[in-house]
XYZ file of C-alpha atoms in Angstrom:
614
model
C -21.404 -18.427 -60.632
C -21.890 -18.298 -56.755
C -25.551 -18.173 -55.596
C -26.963 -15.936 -52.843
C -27.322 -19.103 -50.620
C -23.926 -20.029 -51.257
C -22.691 -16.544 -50.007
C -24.316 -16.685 -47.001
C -23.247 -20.412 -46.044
C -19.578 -18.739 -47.126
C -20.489 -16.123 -44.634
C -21.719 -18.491 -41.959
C -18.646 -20.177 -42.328
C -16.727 -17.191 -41.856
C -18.229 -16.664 -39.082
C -18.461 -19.552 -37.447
C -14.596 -20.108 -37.831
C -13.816 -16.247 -36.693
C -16.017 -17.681 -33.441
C -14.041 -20.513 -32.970
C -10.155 -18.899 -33.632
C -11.283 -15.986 -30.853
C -12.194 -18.436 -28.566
C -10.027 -18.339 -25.129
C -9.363 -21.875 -23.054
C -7.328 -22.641 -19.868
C -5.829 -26.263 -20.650
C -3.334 -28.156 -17.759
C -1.466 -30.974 -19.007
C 2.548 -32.612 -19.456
C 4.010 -30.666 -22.244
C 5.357 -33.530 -24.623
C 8.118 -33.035 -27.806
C 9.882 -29.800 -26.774
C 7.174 -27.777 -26.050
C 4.719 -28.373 -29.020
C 2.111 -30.974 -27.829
C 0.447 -30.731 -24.451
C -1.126 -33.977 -22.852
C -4.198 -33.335 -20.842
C -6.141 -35.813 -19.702
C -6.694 -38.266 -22.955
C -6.334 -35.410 -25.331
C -3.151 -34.034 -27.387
C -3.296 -30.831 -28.169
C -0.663 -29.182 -30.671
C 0.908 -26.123 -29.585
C 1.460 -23.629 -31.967
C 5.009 -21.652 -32.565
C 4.937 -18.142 -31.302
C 7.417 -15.766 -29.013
C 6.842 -18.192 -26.512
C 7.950 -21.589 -27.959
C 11.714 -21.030 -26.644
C 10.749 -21.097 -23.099
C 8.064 -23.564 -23.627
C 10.878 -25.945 -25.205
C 12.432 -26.051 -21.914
C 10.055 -27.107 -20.363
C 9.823 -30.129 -21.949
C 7.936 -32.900 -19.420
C 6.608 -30.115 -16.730
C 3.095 -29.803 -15.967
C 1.766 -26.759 -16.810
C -1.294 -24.282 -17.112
C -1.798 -22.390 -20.392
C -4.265 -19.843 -21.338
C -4.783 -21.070 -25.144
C -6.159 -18.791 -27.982
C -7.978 -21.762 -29.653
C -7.244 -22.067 -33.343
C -9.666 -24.929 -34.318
C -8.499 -27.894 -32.059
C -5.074 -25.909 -31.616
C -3.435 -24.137 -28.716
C -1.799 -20.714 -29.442
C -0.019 -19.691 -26.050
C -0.981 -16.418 -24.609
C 0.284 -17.164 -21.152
C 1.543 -19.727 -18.347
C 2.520 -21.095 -15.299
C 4.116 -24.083 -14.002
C 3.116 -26.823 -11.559
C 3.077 -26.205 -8.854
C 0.212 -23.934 -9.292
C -0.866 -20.864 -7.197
C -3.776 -22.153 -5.485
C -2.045 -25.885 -4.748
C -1.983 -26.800 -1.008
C 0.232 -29.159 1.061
C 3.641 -28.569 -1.066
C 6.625 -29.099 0.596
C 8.225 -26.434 2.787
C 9.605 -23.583 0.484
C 8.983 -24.755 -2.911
C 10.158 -22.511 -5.037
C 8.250 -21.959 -8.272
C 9.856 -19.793 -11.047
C 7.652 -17.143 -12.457
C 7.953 -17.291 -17.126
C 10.239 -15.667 -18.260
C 7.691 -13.790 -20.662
C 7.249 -11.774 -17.421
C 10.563 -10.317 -16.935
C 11.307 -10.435 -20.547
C 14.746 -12.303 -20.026
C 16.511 -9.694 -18.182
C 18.129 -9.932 -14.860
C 15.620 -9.306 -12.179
C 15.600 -9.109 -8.576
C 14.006 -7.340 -5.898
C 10.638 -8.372 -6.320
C 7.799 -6.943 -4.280
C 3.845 -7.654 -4.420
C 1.034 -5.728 -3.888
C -0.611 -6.778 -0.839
C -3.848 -7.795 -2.603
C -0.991 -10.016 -5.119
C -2.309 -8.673 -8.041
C 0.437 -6.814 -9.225
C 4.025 -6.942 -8.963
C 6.874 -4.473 -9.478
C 10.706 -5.578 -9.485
C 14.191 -4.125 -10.610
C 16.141 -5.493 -13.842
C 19.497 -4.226 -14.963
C 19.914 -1.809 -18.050
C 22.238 -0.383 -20.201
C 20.044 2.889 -20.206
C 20.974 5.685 -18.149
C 23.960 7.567 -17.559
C 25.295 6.746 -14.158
C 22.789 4.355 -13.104
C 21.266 0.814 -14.363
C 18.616 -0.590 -12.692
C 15.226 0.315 -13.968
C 11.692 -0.719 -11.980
C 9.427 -3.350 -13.914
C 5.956 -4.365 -13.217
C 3.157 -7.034 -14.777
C -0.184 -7.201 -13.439
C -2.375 -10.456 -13.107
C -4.999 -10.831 -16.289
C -8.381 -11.976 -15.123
C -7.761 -15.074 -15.326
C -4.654 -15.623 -12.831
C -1.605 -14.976 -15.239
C 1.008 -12.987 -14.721
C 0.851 -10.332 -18.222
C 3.931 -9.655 -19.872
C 6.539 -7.145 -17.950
C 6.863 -3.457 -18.944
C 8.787 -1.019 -17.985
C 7.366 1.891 -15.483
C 7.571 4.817 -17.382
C 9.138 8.084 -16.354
C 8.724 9.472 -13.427
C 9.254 6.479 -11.858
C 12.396 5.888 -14.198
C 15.280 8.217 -14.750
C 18.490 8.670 -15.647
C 19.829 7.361 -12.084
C 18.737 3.725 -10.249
C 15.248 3.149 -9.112
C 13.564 0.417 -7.205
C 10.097 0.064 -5.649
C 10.360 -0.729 -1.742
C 7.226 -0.978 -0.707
C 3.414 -0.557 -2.123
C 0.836 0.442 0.450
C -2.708 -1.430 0.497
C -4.653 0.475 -1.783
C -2.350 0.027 -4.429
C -1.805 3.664 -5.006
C 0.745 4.887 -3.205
C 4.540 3.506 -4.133
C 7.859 3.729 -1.936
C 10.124 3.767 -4.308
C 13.976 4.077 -3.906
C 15.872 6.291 -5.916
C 16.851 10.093 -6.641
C 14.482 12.486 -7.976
C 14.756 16.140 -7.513
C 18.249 16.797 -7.399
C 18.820 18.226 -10.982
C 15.855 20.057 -10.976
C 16.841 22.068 -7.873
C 20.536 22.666 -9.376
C 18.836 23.837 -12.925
C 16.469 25.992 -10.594
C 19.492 27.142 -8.755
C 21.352 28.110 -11.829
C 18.262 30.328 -13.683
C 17.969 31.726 -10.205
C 21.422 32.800 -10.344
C 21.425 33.925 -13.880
C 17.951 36.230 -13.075
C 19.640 38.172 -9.742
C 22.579 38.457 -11.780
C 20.809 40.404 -15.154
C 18.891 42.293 -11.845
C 22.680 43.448 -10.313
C 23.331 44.592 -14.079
C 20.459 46.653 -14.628
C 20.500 48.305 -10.953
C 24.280 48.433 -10.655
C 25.950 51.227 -12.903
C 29.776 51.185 -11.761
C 31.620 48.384 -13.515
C 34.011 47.492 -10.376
C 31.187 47.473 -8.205
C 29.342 45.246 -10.452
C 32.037 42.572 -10.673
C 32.225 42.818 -6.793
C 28.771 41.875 -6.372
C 28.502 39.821 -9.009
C 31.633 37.817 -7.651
C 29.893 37.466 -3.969
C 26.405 36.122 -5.676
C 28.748 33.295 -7.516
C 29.871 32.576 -4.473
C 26.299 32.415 -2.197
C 25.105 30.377 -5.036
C 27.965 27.907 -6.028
C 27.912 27.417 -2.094
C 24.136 26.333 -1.972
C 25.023 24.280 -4.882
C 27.671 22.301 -3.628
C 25.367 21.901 -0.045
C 22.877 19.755 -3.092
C 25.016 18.068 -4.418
C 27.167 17.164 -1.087
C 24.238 16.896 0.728
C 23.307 13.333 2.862
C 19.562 12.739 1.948
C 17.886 9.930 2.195
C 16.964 8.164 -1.577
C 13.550 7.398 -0.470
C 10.347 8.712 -2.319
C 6.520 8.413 -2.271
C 4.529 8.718 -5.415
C 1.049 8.490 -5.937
C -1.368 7.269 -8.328
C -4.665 9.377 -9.561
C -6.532 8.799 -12.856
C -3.932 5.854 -14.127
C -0.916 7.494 -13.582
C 2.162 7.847 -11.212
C 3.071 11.040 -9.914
C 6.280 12.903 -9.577
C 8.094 11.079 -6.673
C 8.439 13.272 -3.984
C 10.948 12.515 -0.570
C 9.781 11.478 2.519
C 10.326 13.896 5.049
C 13.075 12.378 7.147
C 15.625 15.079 8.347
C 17.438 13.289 10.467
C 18.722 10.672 8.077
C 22.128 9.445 8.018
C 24.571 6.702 6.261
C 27.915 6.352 7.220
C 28.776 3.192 4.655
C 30.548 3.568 1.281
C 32.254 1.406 -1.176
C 34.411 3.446 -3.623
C 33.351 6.841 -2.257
C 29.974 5.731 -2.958
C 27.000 5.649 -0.225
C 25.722 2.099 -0.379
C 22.308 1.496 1.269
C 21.033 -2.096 2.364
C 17.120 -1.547 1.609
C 14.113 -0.561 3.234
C 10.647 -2.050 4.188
C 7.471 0.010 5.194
C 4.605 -1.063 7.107
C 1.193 -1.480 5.797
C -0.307 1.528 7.322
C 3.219 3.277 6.069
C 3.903 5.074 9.540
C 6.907 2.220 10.168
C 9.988 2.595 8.678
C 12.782 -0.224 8.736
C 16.079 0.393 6.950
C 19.180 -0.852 6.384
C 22.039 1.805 7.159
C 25.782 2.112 8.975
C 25.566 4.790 11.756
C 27.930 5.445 14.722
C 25.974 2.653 16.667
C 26.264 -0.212 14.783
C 26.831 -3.011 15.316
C 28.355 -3.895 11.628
C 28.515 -2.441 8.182
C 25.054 -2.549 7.539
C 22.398 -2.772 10.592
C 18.627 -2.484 10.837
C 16.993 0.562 11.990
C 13.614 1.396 12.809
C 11.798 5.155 12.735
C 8.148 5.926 13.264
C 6.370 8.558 11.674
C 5.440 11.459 13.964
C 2.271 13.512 14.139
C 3.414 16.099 11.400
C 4.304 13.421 9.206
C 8.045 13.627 9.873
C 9.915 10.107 10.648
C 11.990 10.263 13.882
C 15.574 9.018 14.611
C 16.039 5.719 13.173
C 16.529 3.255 16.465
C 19.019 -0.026 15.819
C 16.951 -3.121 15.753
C 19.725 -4.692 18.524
C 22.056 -7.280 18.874
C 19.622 -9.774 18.956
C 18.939 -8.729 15.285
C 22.160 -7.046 13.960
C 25.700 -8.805 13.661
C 29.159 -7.681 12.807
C 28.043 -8.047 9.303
C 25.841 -6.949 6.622
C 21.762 -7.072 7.771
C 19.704 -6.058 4.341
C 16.715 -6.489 2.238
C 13.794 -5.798 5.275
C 10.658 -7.004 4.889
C 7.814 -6.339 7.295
C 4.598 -8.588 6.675
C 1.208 -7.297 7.287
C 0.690 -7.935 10.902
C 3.348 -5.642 12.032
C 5.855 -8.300 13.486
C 6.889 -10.698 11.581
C 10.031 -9.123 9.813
C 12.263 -11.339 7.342
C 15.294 -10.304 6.275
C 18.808 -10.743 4.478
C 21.845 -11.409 6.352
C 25.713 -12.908 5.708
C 25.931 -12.352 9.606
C 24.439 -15.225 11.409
C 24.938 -18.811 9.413
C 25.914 -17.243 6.195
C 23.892 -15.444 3.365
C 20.273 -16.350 3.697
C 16.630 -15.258 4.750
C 15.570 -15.122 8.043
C 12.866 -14.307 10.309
C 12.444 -12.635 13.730
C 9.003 -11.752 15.314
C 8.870 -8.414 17.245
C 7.981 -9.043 21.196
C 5.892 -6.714 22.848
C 4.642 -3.325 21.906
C 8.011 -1.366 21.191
C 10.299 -2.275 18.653
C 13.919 -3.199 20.185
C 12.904 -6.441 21.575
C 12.685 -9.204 18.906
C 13.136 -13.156 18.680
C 15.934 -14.253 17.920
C 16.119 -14.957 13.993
C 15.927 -18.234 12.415
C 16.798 -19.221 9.316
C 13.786 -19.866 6.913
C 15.423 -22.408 4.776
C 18.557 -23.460 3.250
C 16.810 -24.218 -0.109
C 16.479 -20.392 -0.166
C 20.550 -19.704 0.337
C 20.777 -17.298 -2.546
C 18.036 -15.656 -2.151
C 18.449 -11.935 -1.504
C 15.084 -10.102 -1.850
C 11.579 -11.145 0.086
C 8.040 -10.081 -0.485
C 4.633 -11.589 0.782
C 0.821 -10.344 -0.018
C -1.388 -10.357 2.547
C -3.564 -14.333 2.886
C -0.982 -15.652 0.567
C 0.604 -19.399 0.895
C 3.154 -17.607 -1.160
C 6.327 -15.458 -1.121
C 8.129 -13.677 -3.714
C 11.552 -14.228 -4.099
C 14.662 -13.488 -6.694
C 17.577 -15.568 -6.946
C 20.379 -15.268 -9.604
C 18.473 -12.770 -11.396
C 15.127 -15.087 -11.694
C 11.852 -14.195 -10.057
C 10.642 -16.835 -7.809
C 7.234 -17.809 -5.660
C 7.915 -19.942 -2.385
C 5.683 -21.753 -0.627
C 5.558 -20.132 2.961
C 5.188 -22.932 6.003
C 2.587 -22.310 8.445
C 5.438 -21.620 11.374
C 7.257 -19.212 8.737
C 4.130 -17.374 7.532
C 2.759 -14.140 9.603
C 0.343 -13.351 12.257
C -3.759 -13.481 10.934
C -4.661 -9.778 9.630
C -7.766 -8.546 8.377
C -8.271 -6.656 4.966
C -10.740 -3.656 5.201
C -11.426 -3.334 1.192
C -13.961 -0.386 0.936
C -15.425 2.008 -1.220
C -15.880 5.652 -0.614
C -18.914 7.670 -2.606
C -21.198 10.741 -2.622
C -24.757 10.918 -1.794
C -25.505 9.717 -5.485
C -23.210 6.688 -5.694
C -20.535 8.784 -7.449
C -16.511 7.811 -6.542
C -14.606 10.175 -4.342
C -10.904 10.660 -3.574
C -10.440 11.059 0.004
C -8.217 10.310 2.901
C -9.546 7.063 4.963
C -7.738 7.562 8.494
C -7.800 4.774 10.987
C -6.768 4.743 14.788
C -6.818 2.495 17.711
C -9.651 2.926 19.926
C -7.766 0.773 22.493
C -4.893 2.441 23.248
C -6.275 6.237 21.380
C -3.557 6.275 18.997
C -3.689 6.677 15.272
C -2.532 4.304 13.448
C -2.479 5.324 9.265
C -3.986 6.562 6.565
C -5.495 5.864 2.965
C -6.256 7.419 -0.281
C -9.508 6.435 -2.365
C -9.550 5.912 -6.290
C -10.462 9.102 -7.857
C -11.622 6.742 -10.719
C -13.641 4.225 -8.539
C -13.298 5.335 -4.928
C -11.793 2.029 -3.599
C -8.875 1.682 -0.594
C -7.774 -1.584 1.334
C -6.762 -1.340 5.030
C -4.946 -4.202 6.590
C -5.664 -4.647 10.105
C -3.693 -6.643 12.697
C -5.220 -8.647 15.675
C -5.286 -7.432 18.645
C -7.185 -3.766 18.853
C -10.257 -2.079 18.173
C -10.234 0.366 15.132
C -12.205 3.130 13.993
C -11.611 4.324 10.906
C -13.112 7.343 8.881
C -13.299 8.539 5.560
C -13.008 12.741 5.233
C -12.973 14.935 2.287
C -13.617 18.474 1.892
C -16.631 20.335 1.132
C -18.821 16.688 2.514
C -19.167 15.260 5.905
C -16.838 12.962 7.448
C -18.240 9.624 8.354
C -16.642 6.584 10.227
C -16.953 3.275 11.175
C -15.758 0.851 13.473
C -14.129 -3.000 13.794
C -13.350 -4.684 16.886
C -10.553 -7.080 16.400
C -9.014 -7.302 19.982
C -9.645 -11.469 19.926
C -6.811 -13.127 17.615
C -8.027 -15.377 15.064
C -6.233 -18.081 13.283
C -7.352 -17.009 10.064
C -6.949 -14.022 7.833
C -10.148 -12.412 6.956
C -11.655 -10.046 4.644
C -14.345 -7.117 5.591
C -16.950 -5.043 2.676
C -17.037 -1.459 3.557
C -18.715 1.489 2.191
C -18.715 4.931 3.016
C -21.216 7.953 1.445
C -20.121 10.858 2.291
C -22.713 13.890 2.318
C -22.368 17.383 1.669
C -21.270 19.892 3.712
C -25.081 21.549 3.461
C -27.866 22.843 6.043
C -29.774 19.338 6.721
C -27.239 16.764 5.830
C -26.812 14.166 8.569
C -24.665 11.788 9.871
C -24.034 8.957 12.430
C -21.440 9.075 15.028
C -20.275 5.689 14.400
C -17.278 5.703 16.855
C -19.355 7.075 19.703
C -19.560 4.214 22.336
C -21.530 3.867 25.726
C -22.152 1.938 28.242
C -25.784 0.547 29.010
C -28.031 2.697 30.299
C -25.379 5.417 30.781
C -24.636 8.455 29.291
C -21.138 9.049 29.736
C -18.581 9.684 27.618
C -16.073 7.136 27.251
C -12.045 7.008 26.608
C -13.043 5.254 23.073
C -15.198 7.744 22.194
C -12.670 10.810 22.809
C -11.168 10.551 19.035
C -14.717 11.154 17.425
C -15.532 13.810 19.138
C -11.907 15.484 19.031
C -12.836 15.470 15.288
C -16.205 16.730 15.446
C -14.527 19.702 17.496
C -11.934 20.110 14.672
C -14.756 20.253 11.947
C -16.663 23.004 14.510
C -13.279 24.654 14.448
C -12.409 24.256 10.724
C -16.170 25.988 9.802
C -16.865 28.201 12.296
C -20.114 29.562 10.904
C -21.663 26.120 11.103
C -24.299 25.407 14.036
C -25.588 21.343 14.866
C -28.234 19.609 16.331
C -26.768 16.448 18.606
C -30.000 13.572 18.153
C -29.944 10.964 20.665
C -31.737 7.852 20.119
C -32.613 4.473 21.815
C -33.810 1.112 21.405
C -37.323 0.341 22.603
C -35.914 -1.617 25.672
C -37.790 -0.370 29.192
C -39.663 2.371 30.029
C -40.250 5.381 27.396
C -39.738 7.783 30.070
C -36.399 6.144 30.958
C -35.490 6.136 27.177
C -36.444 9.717 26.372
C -34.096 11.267 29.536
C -31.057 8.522 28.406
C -31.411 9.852 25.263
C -31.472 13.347 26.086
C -28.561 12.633 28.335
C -26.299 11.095 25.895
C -26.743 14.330 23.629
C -26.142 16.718 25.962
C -23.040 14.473 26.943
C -21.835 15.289 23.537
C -22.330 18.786 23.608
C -20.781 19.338 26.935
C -17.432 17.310 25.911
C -17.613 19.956 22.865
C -18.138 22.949 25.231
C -15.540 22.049 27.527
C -12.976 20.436 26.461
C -12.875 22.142 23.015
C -14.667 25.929 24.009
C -17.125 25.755 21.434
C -19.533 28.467 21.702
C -22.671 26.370 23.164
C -24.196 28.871 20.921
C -23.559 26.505 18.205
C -25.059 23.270 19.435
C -28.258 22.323 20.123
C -29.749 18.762 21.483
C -33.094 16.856 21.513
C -33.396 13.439 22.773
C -35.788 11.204 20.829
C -35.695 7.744 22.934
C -37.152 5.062 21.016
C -39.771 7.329 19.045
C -37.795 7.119 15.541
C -36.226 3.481 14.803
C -34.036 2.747 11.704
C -34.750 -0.652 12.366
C -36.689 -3.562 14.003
C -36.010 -4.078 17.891
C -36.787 -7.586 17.136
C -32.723 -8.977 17.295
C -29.824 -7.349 19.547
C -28.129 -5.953 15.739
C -31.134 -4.551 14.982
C -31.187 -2.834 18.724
C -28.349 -1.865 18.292
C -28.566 0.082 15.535
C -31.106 1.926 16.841
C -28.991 3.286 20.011
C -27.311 5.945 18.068
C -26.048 9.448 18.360
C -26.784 11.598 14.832
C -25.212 14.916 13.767
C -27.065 17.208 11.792
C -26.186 20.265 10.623
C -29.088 22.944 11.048
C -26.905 26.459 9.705
């Protein structure tokens, strides 16, 4: 008979052993006998059989890094990676590192593309699935840990029937350019219930039998006409999606009318690939069109103001060959661009940098390495030593050399909330103060309110966060000295309601010392203070100046009574608000938000605040 005490030591033990079997363990070592020992350091550790004992058998002698379930003194693989590992420096030039084949699940993949944080990674494999079509998009995000989680397939939307790739994914991680053809069937099943309702309507309204075929023979025709326009149609296969409470919308095309492709291979339009920028206003494509310069060359289009791209513009000679030019890929700072090409020493990767401010003048391209001759996809996160790469349908890292790797950005990662802390979706905008021209645009995380902007050298910013029914607020970065280094930058942004009292900062509004007028930087924060004015016409202001406690208070008060009305007479007469609307009061230094004791705290205290008084 079993006493109490020897229940609960049964239990401890239970217990204890449950503890120890849960327990999680990163071990690096030489794995020894086909995959089923692991030296590290002066320990062997067995590794026990499970899916992943196939792959781990070849890799019999590599140095590896394994995220163990511990069984006792045991190892039961969860996940992997080889040496050498992600954060190892000083590798030769363009190491290539194959990502496990747990990730991709065997198949045949290629086209791999990163997030630019690296944290998640989408790529196309081959399948048998679909009826006309075969390649299917993939992804695997990193676990907490650093390992790549096993690959699973993107549901529908994002898969169909026909082929799909992801292109491009923009910083914030929730917006996809994806590659494909969405739409099409729904418009021709649209078209046909269309057809079937006006003709039941002819029926009903139309009593003469002769007359009715007549009619009903000319509404065939108007609508077998629009239906061969679909299906005949030249459009280009590239779609946005977006992401909101976990999951991917319905992919919708980007609004390029002027899009054309003059290649085919049996009757069949064959395009070379696509890149976007960061801020997704660039556009670079592989296409044929009556200027080119070979089967496949790449263009260029920029987004205009209504959100439109313009006329694709051929990269040049410099870039473009008699021969293919595909796979675009345009890094972070807006000028590097690497690319595929069978034109200039034979299939490979290569580079070009982009000279000047247009976007017809580049370098001329160099090879990146003939270790990479194969290699027909390219893909690099933002501060990464790393590429991504696919090569005979394997996903690959590379190590990038410093004179391959891209121009020093800066990553804006920022969160945008209410007055009580609470997430918001909104649009984050951000524009060059330097040369007054916007630049791109953001969504925040309905679930968390995060976005990630990616800055090049070379400008000053301002950026704002806006959503309706709350006050818009922005801030600014001034990046116009190059650094060597990429860098990272907190922001927040609490955005109040749209309510008699609320208050805000005009972040963006910049003058000189001791004067009050309004400069060329300023213009875009006040054009969208006008727009607000405009947008709620009921609403009246108060324009608040405010100074440091710097010279005389008499000085301070009339600067800061200055600088307000300086604001309300841009308003008045550049934008014909009624002056009705805005009133001003200049407070010079008699209400700090901080110490004068450092030139920060100064100035913050030399501000220009919006409050909204009807």
């Amino acid at each position: 008979m079993i006493g109490r005490h020897s229940i609960l030591f049964l239990l401890l033990i239970v217990c204890f052993s449950s503890k120890i079997s849960s327990e999680e363990r990163i071990v690096e070592g030489k794995l020894l006998q086909f995959g089923r020992m692991l030296s590290s350091g002066n320990d062997y550790i067995q590794i026990l059989s499970n899916d992943l004992s196939p792959e781990l058998s070849r890799l019999h002698n590599q140095t590896i890094r394994v995220l163990c379930q511990m069984r006792g003194e045991n190892c039961d693989p969860i996940r992997y990676e080889t040496y050498p590992f992600s954060e190892t420096k000083g590798l030769p030039d363009w190491t290539l590192k194959k990502i496990p084949n747990y990730v991709n699940r065997g198949y045949f993949a290629f086209n791999p593309t990163v997030t630019p944080d690296g944290q998640s990674i989408f790529w196309t494999v081959y399948s048998s699935k679909g009826k006309s079509g075969n390649q299917r998009i993939w992804f695997s995000e990193k676990d907490e840990k650093g390992f790549w989680r096993d690959g699973k397939e993107m549901p529908s939307p994002l898969n169909n029937d026909l082929n799909s790739a992801v292109i491009a994914v923009l910083p914030s991680n929730n917006e996809l350019f994806v590659f494909g053809s969405f739409g099409d069937d729904e418009m021709s099943r649209k078209l046909q219930v269309e057809f079937q309702e006006k003709r039941e309507e002819l029926r009903r309204n139309t009593r003469d039998e002769m007359e009715f075929r007549l009619k009903e023979d000319q509404l065939a025709y108007e609508y077998l006409r629009k239906l061969n326009h679909l299906q005949n149609k030249v459009t280009v296969p590239l779609y946005k999606s977006y992401k909101d409470k976990g999951s991917w919308s319905y992919p919708k095309p980007i609004n390029f009318p002027d899009f054309t492709n003059l290649y085919l291979k049996n009757n069949t339009s064959v395009f070379g690939g696509s890149t976007l920028s960061s801020s997704g206003r660039i556009l670079i494509y592989s296409v044929q069109q009556p200027d080119s310069h070979g089967k496949l060359d790449l263009y260029v289009s920029i987004q205009k103001e209504d959100g439109s791209f313009s006329i694709g513009k051929n990269l040049g000679e410099i870039v473009n060959t008699s021969h293919e030019e595909t796979a675009p890929f345009l890094a972070g700072d807006d000028r590097t661009l690497y690319f595929c090409s069978d034109g200039h020493k034979g299939l490979s990767v290569y580079v070009t940098k982009r000279i000047g401010d247009g976007w017809d003048n580049w370098t001329k391209p160099v090879e990146v390495s003939a270790n990479l001759k194969g290699v027909n996809f390219f893909s690099i996160p933002v501060n990464s030593d790393w590429a991504y790469v696919s090569k005979d349908g394997q996903l690959y890292m590379a190590y990038l050399p410093h004179n391959f790797r891209p121009n020093p950005v800066v990553v804006i990662n920022g969160k945008v909330l209410d007055e009580e802390g609470n997430p918001l979706s909104a649009e984050i905008h951000y524009e060059s103060l330097t040369r007054l021209e916007k630049r791109g645009s953001a969504k925040s995380d309905s679930k968390t309110g995060s976005f990630s902007l990616v800055l090049p050298y070379g400008e000053k910013y301002g950026f704002y966060a806006e959503k309706e029914g709350h006050l818009s607020v922005s801030k600014n970065i001034d990046l116009t000295e190059s650094k060597q280094e990429d860098a990272k930058m907190e922001v927040e942004f609490r955005l109040p309601a749209l309510a008699v009292g609320r208050q805000i900062l005009l972040n963006n509004l910049f003058f000189e010392t001791k004067k009050f007028e309004i400069s060329k930087d300023s213009e875009p924060e006040l054009d969208r203070l006008a727009n607000f004015l405009k947008s709620n016409p009921k609403t009246k202001i108060l324009v608040e100046g405010h100074t440091d406690n710097v010279g005389k208070k008499e000085l301070n008060q009339e600067l800061s009574e200055s600088r307000a009305k300086a604001v309300a007479d841009y308003l008045i007469s550049k934008h014909k608000i009624d002056q009705t609307r805005i009133q001003t009061q200049g407070f010079g230094d008699s209400q700090p938000i901080s110490s004068n004791d450092t030139a920060t705290d100064r100035q913050k205290n030399r501000r220009v605040v919006l409050q909204i008084v009807e």
